[in-house]
GROMACS .gro file of C-alpha atoms in nm:
model
  356
    1MET     CA    1   7.064   1.211  -1.424
    2GLY     CA    2   6.882   1.021  -1.151
    3LYS     CA    3   7.041   0.960  -0.816
    4LYS     CA    4   7.237   0.636  -0.835
    5PRO     CA    5   7.200   0.386  -0.551
    6ARG     CA    6   7.492   0.347  -0.313
    7LEU     CA    7   7.683   0.021  -0.332
    8ALA     CA    8   7.729  -0.146   0.005
    9ASN     CA    9   8.079  -0.281  -0.068
   10TYR     CA   10   8.224   0.063  -0.145
   11GLU     CA   11   8.027   0.219   0.141
   12ALA     CA   12   8.180  -0.045   0.370
   13LEU     CA   13   8.524   0.063   0.248
   14ARG     CA   14   8.430   0.422   0.332
   15ILE     CA   15   8.357   0.315   0.690
   16VAL     CA   16   8.668   0.097   0.718
   17ALA     CA   17   8.888   0.374   0.574
   18MET     CA   18   8.762   0.619   0.836
   19LEU     CA   19   8.826   0.366   1.111
   20MET     CA   20   9.180   0.338   0.973
   21VAL     CA   21   9.218   0.717   0.978
   22ILE     CA   22   9.114   0.729   1.343
   23THR     CA   23   9.356   0.444   1.412
   24MET     CA   24   9.646   0.638   1.261
   25HIS     CA   25   9.556   0.946   1.465
   26TYR     CA   26   9.533   0.729   1.775
   27LEU     CA   27   9.882   0.594   1.713
   28GLN     CA   28  10.052   0.909   1.589
   29LYS     CA   29   9.901   1.169   1.820
   30GLY     CA   30   9.874   0.929   2.111
   31GLY     CA   31  10.253   0.890   2.114
   32LEU     CA   32  10.258   0.519   2.034
   33LEU     CA   33  10.479   0.546   1.724
   34ALA     CA   34  10.833   0.596   1.849
   35PRO     CA   35  11.097   0.607   1.571
   36LEU     CA   36  11.200   0.249   1.497
   37SER     CA   37  11.565   0.354   1.504
   38GLU     CA   38  11.514   0.437   1.872
   39ASN     CA   39  11.276   0.158   1.974
   40LEU     CA   40  11.257  -0.189   1.820
   41GLY     CA   41  11.054  -0.331   2.107
   42LEU     CA   42  10.756  -0.554   2.033
   43PRO     CA   43  10.484  -0.296   2.122
   44ASN     CA   44  10.643  -0.034   1.895
   45LEU     CA   45  10.687  -0.285   1.612
   46ALA     CA   46  10.322  -0.387   1.653
   47ALA     CA   47  10.211  -0.023   1.640
   48TRP     CA   48  10.405   0.036   1.319
   49LEU     CA   49  10.254  -0.280   1.168
   50VAL     CA   50   9.904  -0.148   1.243
   51GLU     CA   51  10.010   0.183   1.088
   52ALA     CA   52  10.126   0.003   0.774
   53PHE     CA   53   9.792  -0.173   0.734
   54SER     CA   54   9.605   0.157   0.788
   55ILE     CA   55   9.819   0.395   0.583
   56GLY     CA   56   9.619   0.357   0.260
   57ALA     CA   57   9.298   0.495   0.412
   58ALA     CA   58   9.315   0.850   0.277
   59ASN     CA   59   9.405   0.729  -0.072
   60ALA     CA   60   9.122   0.474  -0.063
   61TYR     CA   61   8.874   0.748   0.028
   62VAL     CA   62   8.978   0.950  -0.278
   63LEU     CA   63   8.970   0.641  -0.501
   64ILE     CA   64   8.609   0.578  -0.397
   65SER     CA   65   8.517   0.935  -0.486
   66GLY     CA   66   8.704   0.926  -0.815
   67TYR     CA   67   8.545   0.595  -0.913
   68PHE     CA   68   8.194   0.739  -0.886
   69LEU     CA   69   8.262   1.103  -0.974
   70ALA     CA   70   8.420   0.996  -1.303
   71GLU     CA   71   8.069   0.938  -1.439
   72ALA     CA   72   7.851   1.137  -1.198
   73ALA     CA   73   7.688   1.473  -1.259
   74TRP     CA   74   7.893   1.757  -1.109
   75SER     CA   75   7.689   1.972  -0.871
   76TRP     CA   76   7.732   2.316  -0.719
   77LYS     CA   77   7.485   2.210  -0.451
   78LYS     CA   78   7.708   1.919  -0.345
   79LEU     CA   79   8.011   2.146  -0.337
   80LEU     CA   80   7.838   2.411  -0.129
   81SER     CA   81   7.693   2.147   0.101
   82LEU     CA   82   8.040   2.001   0.154
   83ILE     CA   83   8.192   2.343   0.224
   84ALA     CA   84   7.909   2.424   0.466
   85GLN     CA   85   7.964   2.096   0.650
   86ILE     CA   86   8.337   2.167   0.683
   87TRP     CA   87   8.273   2.521   0.807
   88VAL     CA   88   8.013   2.414   1.064
   89TYR     CA   89   8.257   2.172   1.223
   90SER     CA   90   8.555   2.403   1.189
   91VAL     CA   91   8.385   2.688   1.376
   92GLY     CA   92   8.129   2.497   1.582
   93VAL     CA   93   8.362   2.258   1.767
   94PRO     CA   94   8.588   2.535   1.907
   95LEU     CA   95   8.285   2.741   2.012
   96ILE     CA   96   8.139   2.442   2.198
   97CYS     CA   97   8.476   2.372   2.360
   98LEU     CA   98   8.500   2.738   2.460
   99GLY     CA   99   8.157   2.726   2.617
  100LEU     CA  100   8.234   2.404   2.805
  101GLY     CA  101   8.583   2.510   2.908
  102LEU     CA  102   8.749   2.223   2.724
  103GLY     CA  103   9.105   2.247   2.596
  104ASN     CA  104   9.287   2.577   2.553
  105VAL     CA  105   9.046   2.752   2.315
  106ALA     CA  106   9.016   3.044   2.559
  107GLU     CA  107   9.388   3.106   2.508
  108TRP     CA  108   9.375   3.110   2.129
  109GLU     CA  109   9.525   3.400   1.938
  110LEU     CA  110   9.398   3.569   1.619
  111TYR     CA  111   9.567   3.320   1.385
  112ASP     CA  112   9.393   3.027   1.553
  113TRP     CA  113   9.053   3.183   1.491
  114VAL     CA  114   9.147   3.266   1.130
  115THR     CA  115   9.232   2.897   1.089
  116VAL     CA  116   8.884   2.786   1.194
  117ILE     CA  117   8.695   3.065   1.015
  118LEU     CA  118   8.880   2.997   0.686
  119PRO     CA  119   8.932   2.620   0.710
  120LEU     CA  120   8.998   2.557   0.341
  121GLN     CA  121   9.245   2.840   0.288
  122SER     CA  122   9.429   2.763   0.613
  123GLU     CA  123   9.427   2.384   0.563
  124HIS     CA  124   9.262   2.338   0.899
  125TYR     CA  125   9.173   1.999   0.755
  126TRP     CA  126   9.438   1.923   0.490
  127PHE     CA  127   9.224   1.645   0.340
  128ALA     CA  128   8.921   1.870   0.304
  129THR     CA  129   9.125   2.144   0.134
  130ALA     CA  130   9.280   1.903  -0.115
  131TYR     CA  131   8.946   1.730  -0.179
  132VAL     CA  132   8.750   2.050  -0.243
  133ILE     CA  133   9.011   2.177  -0.490
  134MET     CA  134   9.010   1.840  -0.665
  135TYR     CA  135   8.630   1.850  -0.682
  136LEU     CA  136   8.649   2.186  -0.861
  137PHE     CA  137   8.857   2.016  -1.132
  138VAL     CA  138   8.614   1.725  -1.172
  139PRO     CA  139   8.417   1.862  -1.475
  140VAL     CA  140   8.742   1.920  -1.664
  141LEU     CA  141   8.877   1.579  -1.564
  142GLN     CA  142   8.552   1.407  -1.668
  143THR     CA  143   8.567   1.569  -2.011
  144GLY     CA  144   8.934   1.488  -2.056
  145VAL     CA  145   8.887   1.123  -1.960
  146ARG     CA  146   8.614   1.082  -2.223
  147LYS     CA  147   8.835   1.229  -2.496
  148LEU     CA  148   9.138   1.006  -2.435
  149SER     CA  149   9.195   0.665  -2.585
  150GLN     CA  150   9.291   0.388  -2.344
  151LYS     CA  151   9.654   0.406  -2.456
  152GLN     CA  152   9.663   0.785  -2.413
  153PHE     CA  153   9.503   0.748  -2.070
  154GLN     CA  154   9.765   0.488  -1.969
  155THR     CA  155  10.049   0.714  -2.082
  156MET     CA  156   9.915   1.015  -1.896
  157LEU     CA  157   9.855   0.812  -1.580
  158LEU     CA  158  10.203   0.661  -1.596
  159CYS     CA  159  10.357   1.009  -1.627
  160LEU     CA  160  10.160   1.135  -1.328
  161VAL     CA  161  10.256   0.834  -1.114
  162LEU     CA  162  10.619   0.880  -1.217
  163PHE     CA  163  10.611   1.246  -1.115
  164PHE     CA  164  10.408   1.221  -0.794
  165SER     CA  165  10.505   0.875  -0.668
  166LEU     CA  166  10.767   0.658  -0.833
  167GLY     CA  167  11.039   0.923  -0.856
  168LYS     CA  168  11.020   1.025  -0.491
  169SER     CA  169  11.002   0.660  -0.384
  170LEU     CA  170  11.334   0.573  -0.548
  171LEU     CA  171  11.540   0.883  -0.477
  172PRO     CA  172  11.722   0.905  -0.140
  173VAL     CA  173  11.664   1.280  -0.102
  174ALA     CA  174  11.362   1.505  -0.052
  175LEU     CA  175  11.225   1.676  -0.364
  176PRO     CA  176  11.101   2.040  -0.349
  177THR     CA  177  10.782   1.943  -0.535
  178ASP     CA  178  10.697   1.654  -0.303
  179ARG     CA  179  10.407   1.726  -0.065
  180TYR     CA  180  10.399   1.361   0.052
  181GLY     CA  181  10.047   1.319  -0.087
  182TYR     CA  182   9.896   1.600   0.124
  183ASP     CA  183   9.778   1.809  -0.173
  184TYR     CA  184   9.522   1.828  -0.451
  185GLY     CA  185   9.778   1.732  -0.717
  186TRP     CA  186   9.805   1.383  -0.569
  187PHE     CA  187   9.428   1.367  -0.530
  188VAL     CA  188   9.387   1.444  -0.901
  189CYS     CA  189   9.628   1.158  -0.975
  190LEU     CA  190   9.420   0.923  -0.756
  191PHE     CA  191   9.097   1.048  -0.917
  192LEU     CA  192   9.231   0.962  -1.261
  193ALA     CA  193   9.351   0.621  -1.142
  194ALA     CA  194   9.001   0.547  -1.012
  195ALA     CA  195   8.848   0.672  -1.336
  196TYR     CA  196   9.074   0.434  -1.527
  197PHE     CA  197   8.960   0.145  -1.304
  198ARG     CA  198   8.600   0.247  -1.375
  199LEU     CA  199   8.646   0.255  -1.751
  200TYR     CA  200   8.890  -0.028  -1.814
  201GLY     CA  201   8.922  -0.226  -1.493
  202PHE     CA  202   9.247  -0.383  -1.373
  203PRO     CA  203   9.224  -0.750  -1.480
  204TRP     CA  204   9.544  -0.866  -1.309
  205MET     CA  205   9.423  -0.740  -0.971
  206GLU     CA  206   9.071  -0.869  -1.025
  207ALA     CA  207   9.168  -1.236  -0.995
  208LYS     CA  208   8.990  -1.391  -0.696
  209GLY     CA  209   9.166  -1.307  -0.371
  210ARG     CA  210   9.470  -1.152  -0.540
  211SER     CA  211   9.391  -0.796  -0.435
  212TRP     CA  212   9.376  -0.901  -0.068
  213VAL     CA  213   9.715  -1.071  -0.102
  214VAL     CA  214   9.864  -0.761  -0.265
  215TYR     CA  215   9.718  -0.537   0.006
  216ALA     CA  216   9.850  -0.750   0.293
  217GLY     CA  217  10.182  -0.812   0.119
  218SER     CA  218  10.234  -0.440   0.055
  219ALA     CA  219  10.160  -0.352   0.418
  220ILE     CA  220  10.399  -0.616   0.550
  221LEU     CA  221  10.668  -0.510   0.300
  222ILE     CA  222  10.636  -0.146   0.408
  223TRP     CA  223  10.669  -0.254   0.769
  224LEU     CA  224  10.970  -0.478   0.703
  225LEU     CA  225  11.149  -0.214   0.495
  226GLY     CA  226  11.085   0.045   0.766
  227ALA     CA  227  11.225  -0.184   1.034
  228GLY     CA  228  11.519  -0.273   0.812
  229ALA     CA  229  11.596   0.094   0.745
  230ALA     CA  230  11.588   0.158   1.120
  231ILE     CA  231  11.830  -0.127   1.191
  232PHE     CA  232  12.078  -0.004   0.931
  233GLU     CA  233  12.034   0.354   1.051
  234LYS     CA  234  12.142   0.244   1.399
  235LYS     CA  235  12.456   0.105   1.235
  236GLY     CA  236  12.536   0.449   1.095
  237LEU     CA  237  12.382   0.439   0.747
  238PRO     CA  238  12.182   0.753   0.652
  239LEU     CA  239  11.847   0.583   0.591
  240SER     CA  240  11.615   0.789   0.811
  241TYR     CA  241  11.461   0.967   0.511
  242ALA     CA  242  11.399   0.641   0.324
  243GLY     CA  243  11.231   0.493   0.632
  244ASP     CA  244  11.009   0.795   0.684
  245MET     CA  245  10.906   0.818   0.318
  246LEU     CA  246  10.776   0.461   0.326
  247TYR     CA  247  10.480   0.598   0.523
  248SER     CA  248  10.402   0.897   0.299
  249TYR     CA  249  10.072   0.877   0.113
  250ASN     CA  250  10.223   0.907  -0.234
  251HIS     CA  251  10.493   0.640  -0.191
  252VAL     CA  252  10.459   0.384  -0.467
  253LEU     CA  253  10.408   0.097  -0.221
  254ILE     CA  254  10.124   0.283  -0.053
  255LEU     CA  255   9.973   0.357  -0.392
  256VAL     CA  256   9.979  -0.017  -0.469
  257LEU     CA  257   9.841  -0.097  -0.122
  258SER     CA  258   9.560   0.157  -0.159
  259ALA     CA  259   9.463   0.037  -0.507
  260ALA     CA  260   9.462  -0.324  -0.387
  261LEU     CA  261   9.242  -0.237  -0.089
  262PHE     CA  262   9.001  -0.051  -0.319
  263MET     CA  263   8.988  -0.341  -0.565
  264ALA     CA  264   8.943  -0.594  -0.283
  265PHE     CA  265   8.634  -0.416  -0.152
  266GLY     CA  266   8.511  -0.373  -0.508
  267GLN     CA  267   8.487  -0.752  -0.533
  268LEU     CA  268   8.299  -0.794  -0.205
  269THR     CA  269   7.932  -0.885  -0.200
  270VAL     CA  270   7.719  -0.794   0.100
  271LYS     CA  271   7.460  -1.071   0.101
  272LYS     CA  272   7.254  -0.993   0.409
  273GLU     CA  273   6.996  -0.726   0.336
  274LEU     CA  274   6.991  -0.587   0.691
  275LEU     CA  275   7.370  -0.548   0.694
  276GLU     CA  276   7.362  -0.386   0.352
  277LYS     CA  277   7.104  -0.130   0.465
  278GLY     CA  278   7.299  -0.060   0.783
  279ILE     CA  279   7.623   0.004   0.593
  280ILE     CA  280   7.452   0.230   0.341
  281ARG     CA  281   7.284   0.432   0.617
  282LEU     CA  282   7.599   0.467   0.829
  283ALA     CA  283   7.866   0.542   0.566
  284PRO     CA  284   7.755   0.899   0.472
  285TYR     CA  285   7.836   1.016   0.825
  286SER     CA  286   8.198   0.901   0.804
  287PHE     CA  287   8.333   1.234   0.679
  288GLY     CA  288   8.174   1.407   0.976
  289VAL     CA  289   8.370   1.170   1.201
  290TYR     CA  290   8.689   1.307   1.046
  291LEU     CA  291   8.579   1.671   1.079
  292LEU     CA  292   8.495   1.622   1.446
  293HIS     CA  293   8.794   1.432   1.582
  294GLU     CA  294   9.050   1.622   1.369
  295ASN     CA  295   8.930   1.970   1.464
  296ILE     CA  296   9.228   2.166   1.602
  297ALA     CA  297   9.038   2.224   1.926
  298VAL     CA  298   9.037   1.851   2.007
  299ARG     CA  299   9.278   1.669   1.773
  300TYR     CA  300   9.542   1.634   2.045
  301LEU     CA  301   9.298   1.604   2.336
  302TRP     CA  302   9.077   1.303   2.271
  303GLN     CA  303   9.373   1.066   2.300
  304SER     CA  304   9.432   1.181   2.658
  305TRP     CA  305   9.058   1.170   2.733
  306ALA     CA  306   9.069   0.806   2.623
  307GLY     CA  307   9.374   0.736   2.841
  308VAL     CA  308   9.608   0.639   2.558
  309GLU     CA  309   9.913   0.724   2.769
  310LYS     CA  310   9.824   0.438   3.005
  311VAL     CA  311   9.892   0.177   2.735
  312GLN     CA  312  10.206   0.327   2.584
  313GLY     CA  313  10.485   0.071   2.561
  314SER     CA  314  10.246  -0.220   2.612
  315LEU     CA  315  10.062  -0.458   2.380
  316LEU     CA  316   9.751  -0.363   2.576
  317PHE     CA  317   9.729  -0.074   2.333
  318ILE     CA  318   9.572  -0.314   2.081
  319PRO     CA  319   9.242  -0.384   2.264
  320HIS     CA  320   9.239  -0.026   2.395
  321MET     CA  321   9.286   0.103   2.041
  322LEU     CA  322   9.005  -0.113   1.903
  323VAL     CA  323   8.758   0.010   2.164
  324THR     CA  324   8.867   0.374   2.138
  325VAL     CA  325   8.859   0.385   1.759
  326CYS     CA  326   8.509   0.233   1.745
  327LEU     CA  327   8.388   0.472   2.015
  328ILE     CA  328   8.528   0.778   1.833
  329TYR     CA  329   8.360   0.664   1.513
  330ALA     CA  330   8.028   0.603   1.689
  331ILE     CA  331   8.033   0.945   1.859
  332GLY     CA  332   8.135   1.120   1.537
  333ALA     CA  333   7.869   0.944   1.330
  334GLY     CA  334   7.605   1.027   1.591
  335VAL     CA  335   7.705   1.393   1.593
  336ASP     CA  336   7.699   1.412   1.213
  337PHE     CA  337   7.360   1.244   1.204
  338LEU     CA  338   7.225   1.519   1.431
  339ARG     CA  339   7.399   1.787   1.222
  340SER     CA  340   7.246   1.650   0.902
  341ARG     CA  341   6.897   1.641   1.055
  342ILE     CA  342   6.930   1.999   1.182
  343ALA     CA  343   7.062   2.114   0.844
  344ALA     CA  344   6.778   1.937   0.659
  345GLY     CA  345   6.522   2.096   0.891
  346ALA     CA  346   6.673   2.442   0.844
  347ILE     CA  347   6.670   2.405   0.464
  348LYS     CA  348   6.306   2.293   0.466
  349ALA     CA  349   6.207   2.586   0.688
  350TRP     CA  350   6.392   2.828   0.457
  351LYS     CA  351   6.222   2.687   0.146
  352ARG     CA  352   5.883   2.701   0.315
  353LYS     CA  353   5.940   3.063   0.410
  354ARG     CA  354   6.038   3.152   0.051
  355GLU     CA  355   5.718   2.992  -0.081
  356GLU     CA  356   5.493   3.188   0.154
   0.00000   0.00000   0.00000
């Protein structure tokens, strides 16, 4: 199979999803998301609204992969390249921080170093662990999808959504099997949903503009329900769990939001050739942005470097957040560009040496 060209609309979603991921880490690890039951002030409400609009990012990233992997050739080279990229960041960032005296890497104990040396087994990056395991299942999933009729596929998908999403969304208690969407089981569910979209589409959502309305409506509904749960919790009703679960990746509303966001970008057309080329060139470095800013050596440091604490409790966090998130993405993309060039040069040198 020849290498298929990248589509600018889905590559744009890849970039936007990573910007959303950085935004969530800015809010969560920057201390801007106080529990709504404790703080219903305007800045905190605004922060939770931004969180609601960003919460589908991880799901969208998996939907993009599932949409294309459903019909793509599975490759050991891609898998090994992905694992190598994860390992380089996992080990390299702490070593650089150690050399520069940044953070507390010098005080790390044995377990901390095991975490970075074995990033997949230790879930150093939970997303990377879940994604790699899902990728290992891709050949089996591809074969299974081809064997099923549309009705069989619908039934299987409905059962998976019921198990992973709908059940936990309706019940008022935590389930032992619920990992809140932080595992490969949920990623497999998303992969199959994307494969279904690829094969059969989703006509109701494909009506012009409807997917954007569903996306925005879902985000606002999540936000309103969260605020409502907080208000009733303050009155003594035990709704803290229900409020928290609204922002878990496998909640049914977030599944709907994520699917709508994916479908909305699927309908976009990038008309300007220069913009299209820029998006396609930039998007592949997005995963490196994640691996850099979420490394355990810096994941709780860059917020203080950016001065997030100075805008806590103020609506000034909004412009500060926009600038910081774009800057983190730009730095991460630049670093991954350099990493990719170094890796490509090393591979060429190795091949040349083998041929001599």
